[in-house]
Tab-separated table of C-alpha atoms and ligand atoms in Angstrom:
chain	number	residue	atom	x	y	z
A	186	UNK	CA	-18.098	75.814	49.808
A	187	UNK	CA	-21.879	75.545	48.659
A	188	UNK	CA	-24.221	77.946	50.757
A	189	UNK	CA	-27.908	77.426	50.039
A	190	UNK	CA	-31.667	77.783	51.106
A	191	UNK	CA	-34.545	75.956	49.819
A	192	UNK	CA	-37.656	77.728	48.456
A	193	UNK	CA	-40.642	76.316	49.006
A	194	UNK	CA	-42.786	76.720	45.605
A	195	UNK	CA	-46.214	76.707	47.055
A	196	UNK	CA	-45.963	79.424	49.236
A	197	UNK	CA	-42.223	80.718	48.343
A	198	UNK	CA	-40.757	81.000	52.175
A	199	UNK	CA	-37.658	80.472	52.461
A	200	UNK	CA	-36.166	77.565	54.624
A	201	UNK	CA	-32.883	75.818	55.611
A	202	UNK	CA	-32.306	72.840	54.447
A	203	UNK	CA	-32.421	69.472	57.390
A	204	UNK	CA	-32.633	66.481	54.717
A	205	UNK	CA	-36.281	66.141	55.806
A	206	UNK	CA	-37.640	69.280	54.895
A	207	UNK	CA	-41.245	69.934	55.348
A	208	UNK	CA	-42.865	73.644	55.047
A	209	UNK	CA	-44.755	74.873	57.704
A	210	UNK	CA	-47.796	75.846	54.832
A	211	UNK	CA	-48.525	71.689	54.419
A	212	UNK	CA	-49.222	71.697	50.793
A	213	UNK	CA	-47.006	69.759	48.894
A	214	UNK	CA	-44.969	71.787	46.479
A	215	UNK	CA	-41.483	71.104	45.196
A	216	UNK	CA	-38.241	73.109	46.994
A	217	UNK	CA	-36.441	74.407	45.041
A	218	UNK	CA	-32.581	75.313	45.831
A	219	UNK	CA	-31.582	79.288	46.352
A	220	UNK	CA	-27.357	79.571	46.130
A	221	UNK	CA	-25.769	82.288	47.513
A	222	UNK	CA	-23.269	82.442	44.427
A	223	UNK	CA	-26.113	83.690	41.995
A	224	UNK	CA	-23.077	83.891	39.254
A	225	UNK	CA	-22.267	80.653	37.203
A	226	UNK	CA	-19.108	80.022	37.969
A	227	UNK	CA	-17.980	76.746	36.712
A	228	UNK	CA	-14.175	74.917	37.945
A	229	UNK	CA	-12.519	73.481	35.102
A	230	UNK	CA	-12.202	69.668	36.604
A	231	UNK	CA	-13.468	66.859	34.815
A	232	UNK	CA	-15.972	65.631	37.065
A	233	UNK	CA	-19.390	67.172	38.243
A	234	UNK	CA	-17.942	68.986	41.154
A	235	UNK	CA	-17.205	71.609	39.107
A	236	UNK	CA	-20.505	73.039	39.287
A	237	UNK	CA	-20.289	72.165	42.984
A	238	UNK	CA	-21.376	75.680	43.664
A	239	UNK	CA	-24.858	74.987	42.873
A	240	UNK	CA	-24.586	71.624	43.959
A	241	UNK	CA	-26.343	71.243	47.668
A	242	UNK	CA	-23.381	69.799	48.935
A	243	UNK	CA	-21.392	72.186	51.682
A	244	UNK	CA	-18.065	70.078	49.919
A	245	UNK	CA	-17.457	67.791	47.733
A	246	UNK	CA	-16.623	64.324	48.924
A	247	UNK	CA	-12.746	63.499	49.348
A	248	UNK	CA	-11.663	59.897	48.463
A	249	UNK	CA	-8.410	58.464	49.466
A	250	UNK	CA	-6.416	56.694	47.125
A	251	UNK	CA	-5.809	52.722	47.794
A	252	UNK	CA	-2.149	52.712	46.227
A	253	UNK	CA	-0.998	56.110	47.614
A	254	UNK	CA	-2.982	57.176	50.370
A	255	UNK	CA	-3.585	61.030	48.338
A	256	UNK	CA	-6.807	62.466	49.267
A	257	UNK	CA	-8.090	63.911	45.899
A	258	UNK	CA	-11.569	64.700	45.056
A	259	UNK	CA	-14.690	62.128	44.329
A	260	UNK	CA	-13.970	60.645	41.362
A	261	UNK	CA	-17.874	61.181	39.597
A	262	UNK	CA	-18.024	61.591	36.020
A	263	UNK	CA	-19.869	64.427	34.062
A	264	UNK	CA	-21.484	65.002	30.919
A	265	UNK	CA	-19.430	66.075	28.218
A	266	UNK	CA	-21.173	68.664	25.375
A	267	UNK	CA	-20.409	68.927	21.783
A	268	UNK	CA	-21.450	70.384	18.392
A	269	UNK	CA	-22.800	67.765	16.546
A	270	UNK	CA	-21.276	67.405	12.622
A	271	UNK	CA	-22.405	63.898	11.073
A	272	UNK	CA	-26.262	63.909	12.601
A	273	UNK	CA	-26.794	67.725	12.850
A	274	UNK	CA	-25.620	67.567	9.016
A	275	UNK	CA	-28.452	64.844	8.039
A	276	UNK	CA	-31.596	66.478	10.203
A	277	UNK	CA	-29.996	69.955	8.264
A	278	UNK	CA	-28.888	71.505	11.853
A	279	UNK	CA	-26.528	74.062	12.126
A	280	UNK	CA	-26.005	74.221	15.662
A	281	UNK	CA	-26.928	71.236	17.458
A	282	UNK	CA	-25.290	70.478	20.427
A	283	UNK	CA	-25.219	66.777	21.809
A	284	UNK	CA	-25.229	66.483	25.546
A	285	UNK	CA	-23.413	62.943	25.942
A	286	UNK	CA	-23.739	61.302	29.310
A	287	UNK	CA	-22.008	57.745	29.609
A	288	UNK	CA	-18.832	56.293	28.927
A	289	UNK	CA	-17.016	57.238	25.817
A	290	UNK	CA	-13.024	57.925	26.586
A	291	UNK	CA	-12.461	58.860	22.983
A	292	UNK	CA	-14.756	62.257	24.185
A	293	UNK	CA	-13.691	62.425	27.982
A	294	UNK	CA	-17.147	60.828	28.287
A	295	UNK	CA	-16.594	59.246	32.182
A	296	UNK	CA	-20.082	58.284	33.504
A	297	UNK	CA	-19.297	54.333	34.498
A	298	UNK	CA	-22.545	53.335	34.994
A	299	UNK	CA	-23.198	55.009	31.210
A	300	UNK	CA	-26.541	57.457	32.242
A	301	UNK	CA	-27.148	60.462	33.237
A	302	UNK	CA	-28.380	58.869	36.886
A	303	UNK	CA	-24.186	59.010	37.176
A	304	UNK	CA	-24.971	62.990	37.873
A	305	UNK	CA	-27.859	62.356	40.299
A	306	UNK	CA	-25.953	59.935	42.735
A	307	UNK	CA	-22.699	61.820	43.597
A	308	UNK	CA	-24.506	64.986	45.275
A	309	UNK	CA	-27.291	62.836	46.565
A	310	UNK	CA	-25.056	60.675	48.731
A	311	UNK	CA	-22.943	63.473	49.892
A	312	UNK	CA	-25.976	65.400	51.036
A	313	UNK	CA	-27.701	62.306	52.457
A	314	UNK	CA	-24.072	62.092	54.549
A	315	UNK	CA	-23.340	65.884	55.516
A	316	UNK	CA	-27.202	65.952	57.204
A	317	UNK	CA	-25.847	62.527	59.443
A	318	UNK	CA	-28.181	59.979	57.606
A	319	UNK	CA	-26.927	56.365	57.512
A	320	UNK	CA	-28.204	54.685	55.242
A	321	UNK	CA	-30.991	55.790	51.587
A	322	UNK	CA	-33.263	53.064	50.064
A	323	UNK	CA	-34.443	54.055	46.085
A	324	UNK	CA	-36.325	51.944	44.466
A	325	UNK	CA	-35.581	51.709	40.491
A	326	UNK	CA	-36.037	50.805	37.326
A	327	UNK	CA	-32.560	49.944	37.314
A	328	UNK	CA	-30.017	53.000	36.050
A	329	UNK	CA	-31.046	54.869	39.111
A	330	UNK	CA	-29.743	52.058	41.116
A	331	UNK	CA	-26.757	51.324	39.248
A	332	UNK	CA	-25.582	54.810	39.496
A	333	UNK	CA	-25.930	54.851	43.022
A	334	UNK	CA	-24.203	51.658	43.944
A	335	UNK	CA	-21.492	52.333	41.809
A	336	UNK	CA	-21.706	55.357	44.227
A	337	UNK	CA	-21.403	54.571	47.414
A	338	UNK	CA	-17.754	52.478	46.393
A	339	UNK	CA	-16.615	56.121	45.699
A	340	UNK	CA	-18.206	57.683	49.338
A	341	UNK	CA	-18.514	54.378	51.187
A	342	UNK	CA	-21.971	54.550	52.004
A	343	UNK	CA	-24.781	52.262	52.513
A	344	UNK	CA	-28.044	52.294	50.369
A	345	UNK	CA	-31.171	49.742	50.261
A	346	UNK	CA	-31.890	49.316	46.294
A	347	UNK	CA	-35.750	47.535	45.439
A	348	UNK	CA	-36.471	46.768	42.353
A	349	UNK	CA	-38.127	44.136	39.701
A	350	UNK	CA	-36.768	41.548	38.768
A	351	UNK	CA	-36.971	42.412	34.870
A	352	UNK	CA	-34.788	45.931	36.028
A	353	UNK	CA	-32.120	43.163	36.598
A	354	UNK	CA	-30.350	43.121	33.447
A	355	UNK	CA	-29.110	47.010	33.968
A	356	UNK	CA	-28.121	46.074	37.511
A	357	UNK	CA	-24.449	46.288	37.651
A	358	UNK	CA	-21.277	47.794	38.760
A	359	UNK	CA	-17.458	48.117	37.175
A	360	UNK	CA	-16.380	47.717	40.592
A	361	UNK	CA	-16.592	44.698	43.229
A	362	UNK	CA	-19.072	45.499	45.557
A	363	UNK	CA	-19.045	45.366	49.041
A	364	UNK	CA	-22.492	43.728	50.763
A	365	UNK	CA	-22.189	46.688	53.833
A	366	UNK	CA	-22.526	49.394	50.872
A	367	UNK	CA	-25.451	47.704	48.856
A	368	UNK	CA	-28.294	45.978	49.962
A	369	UNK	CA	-30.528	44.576	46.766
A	370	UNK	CA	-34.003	43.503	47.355
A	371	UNK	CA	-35.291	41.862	44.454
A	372	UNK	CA	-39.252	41.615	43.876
A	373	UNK	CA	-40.066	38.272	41.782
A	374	UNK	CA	-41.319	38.059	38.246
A	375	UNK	CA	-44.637	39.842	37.633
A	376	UNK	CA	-43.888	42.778	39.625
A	377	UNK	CA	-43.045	45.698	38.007
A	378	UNK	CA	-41.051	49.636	38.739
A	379	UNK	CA	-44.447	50.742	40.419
A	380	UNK	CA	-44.967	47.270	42.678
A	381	UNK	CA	-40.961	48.320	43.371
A	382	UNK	CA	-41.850	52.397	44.728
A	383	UNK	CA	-44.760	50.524	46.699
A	384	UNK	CA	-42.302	48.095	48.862
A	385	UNK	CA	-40.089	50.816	48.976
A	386	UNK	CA	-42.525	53.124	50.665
A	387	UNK	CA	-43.392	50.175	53.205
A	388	UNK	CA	-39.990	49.833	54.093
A	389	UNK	CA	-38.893	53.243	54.422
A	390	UNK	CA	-42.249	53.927	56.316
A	391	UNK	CA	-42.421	50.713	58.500
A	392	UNK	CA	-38.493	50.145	58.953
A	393	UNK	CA	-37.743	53.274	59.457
A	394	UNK	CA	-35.177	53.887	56.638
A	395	UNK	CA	-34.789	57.309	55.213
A	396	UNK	CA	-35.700	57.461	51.459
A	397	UNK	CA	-33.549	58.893	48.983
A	398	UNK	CA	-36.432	61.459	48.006
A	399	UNK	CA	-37.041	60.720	44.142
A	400	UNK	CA	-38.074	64.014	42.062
A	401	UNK	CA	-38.240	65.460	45.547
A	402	UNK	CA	-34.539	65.170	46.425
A	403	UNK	CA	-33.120	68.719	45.279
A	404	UNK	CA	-29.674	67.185	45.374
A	405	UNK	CA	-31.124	64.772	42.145
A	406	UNK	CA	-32.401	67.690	40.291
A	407	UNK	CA	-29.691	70.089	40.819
A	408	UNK	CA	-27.265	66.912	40.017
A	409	UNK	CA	-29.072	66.346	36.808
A	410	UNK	CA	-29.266	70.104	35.926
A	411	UNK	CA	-25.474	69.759	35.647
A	412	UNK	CA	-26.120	68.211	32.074
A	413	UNK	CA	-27.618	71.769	31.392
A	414	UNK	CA	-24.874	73.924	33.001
A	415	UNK	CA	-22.782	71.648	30.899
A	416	UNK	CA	-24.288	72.663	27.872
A	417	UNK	CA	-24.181	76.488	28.745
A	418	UNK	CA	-20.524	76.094	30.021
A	419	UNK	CA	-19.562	74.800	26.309
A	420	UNK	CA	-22.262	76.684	24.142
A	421	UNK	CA	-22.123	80.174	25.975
A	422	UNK	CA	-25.327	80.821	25.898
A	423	UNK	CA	-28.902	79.416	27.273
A	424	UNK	CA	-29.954	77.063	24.104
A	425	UNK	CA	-32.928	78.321	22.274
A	426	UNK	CA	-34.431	74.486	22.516
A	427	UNK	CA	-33.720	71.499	24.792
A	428	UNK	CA	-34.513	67.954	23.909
A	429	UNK	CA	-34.998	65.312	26.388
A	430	UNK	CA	-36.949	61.774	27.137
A	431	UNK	CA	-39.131	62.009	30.379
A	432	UNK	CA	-40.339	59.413	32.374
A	433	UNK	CA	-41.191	61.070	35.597
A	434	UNK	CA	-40.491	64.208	34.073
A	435	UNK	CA	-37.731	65.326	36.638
A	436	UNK	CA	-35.068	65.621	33.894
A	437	UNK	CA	-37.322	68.620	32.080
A	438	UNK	CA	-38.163	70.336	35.471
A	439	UNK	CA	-33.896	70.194	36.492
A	440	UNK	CA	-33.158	72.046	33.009
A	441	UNK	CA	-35.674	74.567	33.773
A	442	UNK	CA	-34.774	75.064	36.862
A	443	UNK	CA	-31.037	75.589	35.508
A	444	UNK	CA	-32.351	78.032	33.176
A	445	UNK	CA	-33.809	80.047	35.541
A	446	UNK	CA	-30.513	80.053	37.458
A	447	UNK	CA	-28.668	80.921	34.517
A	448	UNK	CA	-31.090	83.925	33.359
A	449	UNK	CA	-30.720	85.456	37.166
A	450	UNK	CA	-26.786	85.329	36.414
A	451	UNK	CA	-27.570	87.604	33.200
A	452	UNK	CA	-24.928	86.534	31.294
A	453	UNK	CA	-26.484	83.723	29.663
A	454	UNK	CA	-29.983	85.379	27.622
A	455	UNK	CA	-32.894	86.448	29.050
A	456	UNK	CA	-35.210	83.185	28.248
A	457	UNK	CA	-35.750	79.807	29.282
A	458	UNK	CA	-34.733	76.942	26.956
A	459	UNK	CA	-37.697	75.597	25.073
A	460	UNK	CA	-38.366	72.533	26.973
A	461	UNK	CA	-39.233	69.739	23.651
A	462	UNK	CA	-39.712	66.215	25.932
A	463	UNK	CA	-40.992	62.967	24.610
A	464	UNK	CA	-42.553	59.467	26.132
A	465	UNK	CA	-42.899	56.072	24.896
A	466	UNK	CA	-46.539	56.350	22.155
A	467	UNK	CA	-48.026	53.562	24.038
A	468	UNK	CA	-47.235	55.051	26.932
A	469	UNK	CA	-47.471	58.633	26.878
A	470	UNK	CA	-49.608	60.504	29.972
A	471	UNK	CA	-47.840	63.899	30.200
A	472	UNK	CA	-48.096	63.846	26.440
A	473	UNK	CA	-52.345	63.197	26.672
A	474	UNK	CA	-52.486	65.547	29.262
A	475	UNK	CA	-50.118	68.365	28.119
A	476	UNK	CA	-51.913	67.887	24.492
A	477	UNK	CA	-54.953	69.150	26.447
A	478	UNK	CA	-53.743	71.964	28.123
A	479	UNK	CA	-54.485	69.949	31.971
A	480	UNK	CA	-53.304	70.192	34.923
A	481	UNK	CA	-53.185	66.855	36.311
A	482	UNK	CA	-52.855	64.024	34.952
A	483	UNK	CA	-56.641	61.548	34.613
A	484	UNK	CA	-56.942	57.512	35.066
A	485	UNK	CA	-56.843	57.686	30.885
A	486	UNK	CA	-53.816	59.198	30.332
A	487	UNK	CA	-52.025	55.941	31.206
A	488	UNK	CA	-53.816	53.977	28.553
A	489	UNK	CA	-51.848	49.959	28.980
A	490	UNK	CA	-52.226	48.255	32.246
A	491	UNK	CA	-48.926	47.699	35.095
A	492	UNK	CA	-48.470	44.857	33.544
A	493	UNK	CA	-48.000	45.598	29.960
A	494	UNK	CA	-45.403	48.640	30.973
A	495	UNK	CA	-42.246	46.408	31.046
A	496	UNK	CA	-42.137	45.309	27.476
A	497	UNK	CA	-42.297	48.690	26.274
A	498	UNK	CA	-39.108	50.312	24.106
A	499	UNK	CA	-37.776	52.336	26.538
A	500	UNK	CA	-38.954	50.437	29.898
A	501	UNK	CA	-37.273	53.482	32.348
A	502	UNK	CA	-39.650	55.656	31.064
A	503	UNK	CA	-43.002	54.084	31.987
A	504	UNK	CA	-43.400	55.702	35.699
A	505	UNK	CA	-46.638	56.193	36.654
A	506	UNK	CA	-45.448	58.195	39.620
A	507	UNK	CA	-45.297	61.619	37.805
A	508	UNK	CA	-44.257	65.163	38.750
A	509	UNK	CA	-46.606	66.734	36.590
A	510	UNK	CA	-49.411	68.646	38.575
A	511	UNK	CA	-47.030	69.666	41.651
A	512	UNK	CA	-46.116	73.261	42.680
A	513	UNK	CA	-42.722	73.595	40.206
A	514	UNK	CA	-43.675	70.464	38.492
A	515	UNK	CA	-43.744	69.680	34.465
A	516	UNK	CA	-46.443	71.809	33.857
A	517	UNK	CA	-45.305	74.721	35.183
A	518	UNK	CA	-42.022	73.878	33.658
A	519	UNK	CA	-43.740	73.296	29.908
A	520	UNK	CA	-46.389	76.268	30.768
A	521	UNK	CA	-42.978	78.748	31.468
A	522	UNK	CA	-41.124	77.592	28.576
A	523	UNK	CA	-43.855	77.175	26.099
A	524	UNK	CA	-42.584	73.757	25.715
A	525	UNK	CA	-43.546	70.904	23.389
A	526	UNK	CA	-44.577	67.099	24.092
A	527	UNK	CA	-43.754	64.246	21.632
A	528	UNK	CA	-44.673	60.891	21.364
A	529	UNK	CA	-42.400	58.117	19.831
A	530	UNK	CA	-43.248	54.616	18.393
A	531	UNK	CA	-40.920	51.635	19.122
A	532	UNK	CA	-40.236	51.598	14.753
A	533	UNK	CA	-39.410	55.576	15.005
A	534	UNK	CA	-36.984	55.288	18.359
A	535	UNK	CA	-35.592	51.987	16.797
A	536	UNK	CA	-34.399	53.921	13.382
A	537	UNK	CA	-33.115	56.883	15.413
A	538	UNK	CA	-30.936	54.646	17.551
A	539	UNK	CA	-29.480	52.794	14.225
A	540	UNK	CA	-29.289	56.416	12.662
A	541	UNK	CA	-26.921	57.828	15.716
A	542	UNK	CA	-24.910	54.384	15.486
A	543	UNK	CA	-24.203	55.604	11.984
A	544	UNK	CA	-23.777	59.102	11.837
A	545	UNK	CA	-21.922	59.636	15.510
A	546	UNK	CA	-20.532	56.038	15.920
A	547	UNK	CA	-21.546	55.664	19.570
A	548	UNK	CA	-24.534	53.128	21.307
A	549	UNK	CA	-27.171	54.559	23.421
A	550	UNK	CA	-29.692	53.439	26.068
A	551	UNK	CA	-33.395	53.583	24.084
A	552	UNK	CA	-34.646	56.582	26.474
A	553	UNK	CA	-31.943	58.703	24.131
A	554	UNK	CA	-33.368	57.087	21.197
A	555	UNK	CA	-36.655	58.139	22.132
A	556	UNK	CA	-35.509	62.110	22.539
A	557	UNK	CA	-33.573	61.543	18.879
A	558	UNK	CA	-36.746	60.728	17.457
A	559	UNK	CA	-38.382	63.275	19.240
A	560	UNK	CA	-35.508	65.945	17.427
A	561	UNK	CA	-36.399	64.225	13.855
A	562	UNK	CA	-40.110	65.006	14.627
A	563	UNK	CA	-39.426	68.343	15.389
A	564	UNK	CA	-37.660	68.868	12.213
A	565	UNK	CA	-40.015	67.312	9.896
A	566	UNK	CA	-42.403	69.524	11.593
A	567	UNK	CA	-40.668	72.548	11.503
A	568	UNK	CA	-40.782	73.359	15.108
A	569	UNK	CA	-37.405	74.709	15.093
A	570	UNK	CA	-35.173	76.921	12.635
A	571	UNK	CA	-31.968	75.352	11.181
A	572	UNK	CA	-29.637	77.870	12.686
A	573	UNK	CA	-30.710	77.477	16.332
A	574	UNK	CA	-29.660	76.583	19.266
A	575	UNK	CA	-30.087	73.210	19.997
A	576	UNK	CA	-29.132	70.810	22.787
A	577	UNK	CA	-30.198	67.526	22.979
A	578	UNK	CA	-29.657	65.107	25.780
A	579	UNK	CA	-28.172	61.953	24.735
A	580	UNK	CA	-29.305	60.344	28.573
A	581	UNK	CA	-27.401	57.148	28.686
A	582	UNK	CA	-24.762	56.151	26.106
A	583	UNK	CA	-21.596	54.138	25.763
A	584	UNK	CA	-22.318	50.776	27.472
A	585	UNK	CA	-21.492	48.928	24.762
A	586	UNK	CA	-18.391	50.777	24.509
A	587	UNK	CA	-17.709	50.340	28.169
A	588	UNK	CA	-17.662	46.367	27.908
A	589	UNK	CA	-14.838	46.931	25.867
A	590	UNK	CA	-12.795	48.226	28.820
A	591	UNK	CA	-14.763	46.584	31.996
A	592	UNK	CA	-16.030	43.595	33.338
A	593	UNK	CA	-19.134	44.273	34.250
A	594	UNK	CA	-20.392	42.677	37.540
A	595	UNK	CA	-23.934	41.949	38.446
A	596	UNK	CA	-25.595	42.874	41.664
A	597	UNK	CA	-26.865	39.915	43.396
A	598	UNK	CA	-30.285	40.106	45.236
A	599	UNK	CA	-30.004	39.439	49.127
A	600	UNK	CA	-33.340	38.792	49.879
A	601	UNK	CA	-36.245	37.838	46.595
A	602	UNK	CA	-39.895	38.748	48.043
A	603	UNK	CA	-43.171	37.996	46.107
A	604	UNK	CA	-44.580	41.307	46.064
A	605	UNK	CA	-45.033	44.788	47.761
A	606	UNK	CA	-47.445	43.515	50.817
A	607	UNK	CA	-44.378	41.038	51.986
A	608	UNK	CA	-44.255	40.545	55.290
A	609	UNK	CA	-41.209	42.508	55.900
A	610	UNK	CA	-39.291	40.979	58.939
A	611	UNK	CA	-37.276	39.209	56.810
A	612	UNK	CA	-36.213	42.516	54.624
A	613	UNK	CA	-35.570	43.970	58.531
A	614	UNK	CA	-33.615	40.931	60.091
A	615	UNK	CA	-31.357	41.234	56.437
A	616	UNK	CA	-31.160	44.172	55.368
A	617	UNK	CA	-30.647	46.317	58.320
A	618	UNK	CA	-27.662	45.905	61.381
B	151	LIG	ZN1	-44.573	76.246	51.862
């Protein structure tokens, strides 16, 4: 049993959690979750209910086997943490620590969908279902929604998906799904991840569906801060530096925000993990504005037009939508952990995925191959010392591996629309029962 509040971080009251939360102050800070448990007290299952004690989830979903009828807990993968030899031996690491989220049975790697969006679905759904909401729409760039239709299978539940049609391609399942669990509304060519957040908005606003809550959902961060608890389960201490690729930048804030859970505990070191995060060089605005020292993030930092975003390197990470300025947001986050911005070229991110291929034997997604370059940067620059503590978060991995052992099945669209001001009886009359 998971007993929580929320704190709101612009004016720190303390509130109980309804789904919709909204402080009585009106400014628009993150919440951030308060467990009771303030020890870290991990279960020793293979699956990401083992942290479900800082999970905002009162319990873990139950699923009832087809064959047998036994009721056994959600089957949800979790990242799986381990010391490096092959690659930590070429950068000259001595304790680097890879965070591995995807599929890789060789390492007890189970995340089918093969990102780190695997830990962010699980505790969403549940807590979308314990507060009595129906149905969630998310709009995504593609592993998002993957993750969570693969998802609702494992809670039977029902979510809206929007995206692009170029997110297509990482839009699939290892399971058959069922058309009352996923509803996938496709936006035609020329639209891109932000045209997909604007429809999604007009539905969720004009349909009245409940949105799955993006960097806002605590249930997201707290899921993805797993990958951190993960880390500290397996290393036994809070890592001196942490590695990731940002798009949004909810990935840095969630390992923060495990940090600080972990230094309250006491066992774990009194500091935060160095927060090291990286972006695409051609598109880079948390880097431009954390290179400046501001505070929100200016019309130049984005540099390349909507248009151009989708045949960058590492598409996921182009979000304009960013949690930077916000009340608990990345710059608090970088600003509390003295942390460190990097930007990687397509050529650098390209070499770093061949160079994992070869030294750990094992594909990744190109967001992880932006955060290895990010690590070889750091190196060359001497931002960290050969004998410490270093976890880096291999996001999405395995997928190649995974065709190995599953079919994988498209989603197929039930409604294409030309763009975000659609009329959107259509998207009602289909979508919604
Ligand atoms: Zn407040």
């Amino acid at each position: 049993m998971s007993s929580y509040k929320l704190k709101c971080l612009s004016c720190h009251t303390e509130i109980t959690d309804n789904y919709n939360i909204v402080c009585s102050c009106g400014k628009s800070g993150f919440y951030r979750t308060i467990y009771e448990n303030r020890q870290f007290n991990p279960s020793n299952e293979n699956n990401i209910w083992r942290f479900h004690e800082w999970l905002p989830v009162k319990s873990p979903p139950i699923q009832k086997s087809a064959s047998n009828g036994k009721e056994s807990k959600s089957e949800a993968g979790k990242t799986v943490v381990y010391k490096s030899k092959g690659f930590a031996k070429e950068l000259g690491l001595q304790n680097l620590f890879i965070a591995f989220n995807g599929y890789w049975p060789e390492k007890k790697a189970n995340i089918l969908t093969g990102t780190f969006k695997g830990l962010e679905a699980p505790p969403s759904i549940s807590r979308a279902k314990e507060n009595g909401v129906k149905r969630i729409l998310l709009a995504t760039a593609g592993n998002t929604g993957r993750a969570f239709a693969e998802e609702t299978i494992n809670q039977n539940f029902e979510v809206l998906i929007v995206a692009a049609k170029s997110a297509n391609s990482r839009l699939w399942t290892t399971k058959e799904i069922n058309e009352n669990n996923v509803k996938y509304i496709t936006l035609a060519n020329g639209n891109d991840y932000t045209n997909a957040i604007e429809l999604g908005k007009r539905i969720c606003n004009e349909i009245g569906v409940e949105t799955e809550g993006g960097a806002r959902n605590i249930a997201r961060r707290d899921g993805m801060g797993t990958c951190f608890l993960e880390g500290v389960a397996e290393i036994g201490k809070i890592p001196k530096h942490y590695f990731q690729a940002i798009g949004s930048g909810t990935g840095g804030i969630a390992a923060w925000e495990a940090s600080i859970r972990l230094i309250e505990d006491g066992r774990f070191g009194d500091q935060p993990a160095r927060l090291h995060l990286s972006q695409n060089s051609r598109f880079a605005p948390i880097v431009h504005a954390w290179k400046a020292r501001r505070n929100q993030i200016i019309n130049e930092d984005f540099r390349i037009p909507p248009h151009e975003m989708s045949s960058l390197f590492a598409e996921v990470l182009a979000n304009r939508t960013l949690s930077y300025s916000i009340d608990g947001g990345v710059y608090q986050a970088l600003s509390d952990t003295n942390g460190e911005m990097y930007a990687v070229s397509e050529d650098e991110a390209k070499n770093a995925m061949k160079f994992i291929y070869q030294t750990e034997e094992i594909d990744i997604v190109p967001p992880a191959a932006v955060a290895i370059a990010s690590l070889i940067q750091a190196v060359e620059q001497e931002k960290i010392n050969p004998n410490e503590l270093v976890l880096l978060n291999i996001t999405g991995g395995g997928i190649e591996r995974l065709k190995e052992d599953f079919e994988l099945i498209p989603l197929k669209p039930v409604i294409e629309v030309k763009n975000p001001q659609t009329d959107l009886v259509e998207i009602a009359e289909t979508c919604i029962h």
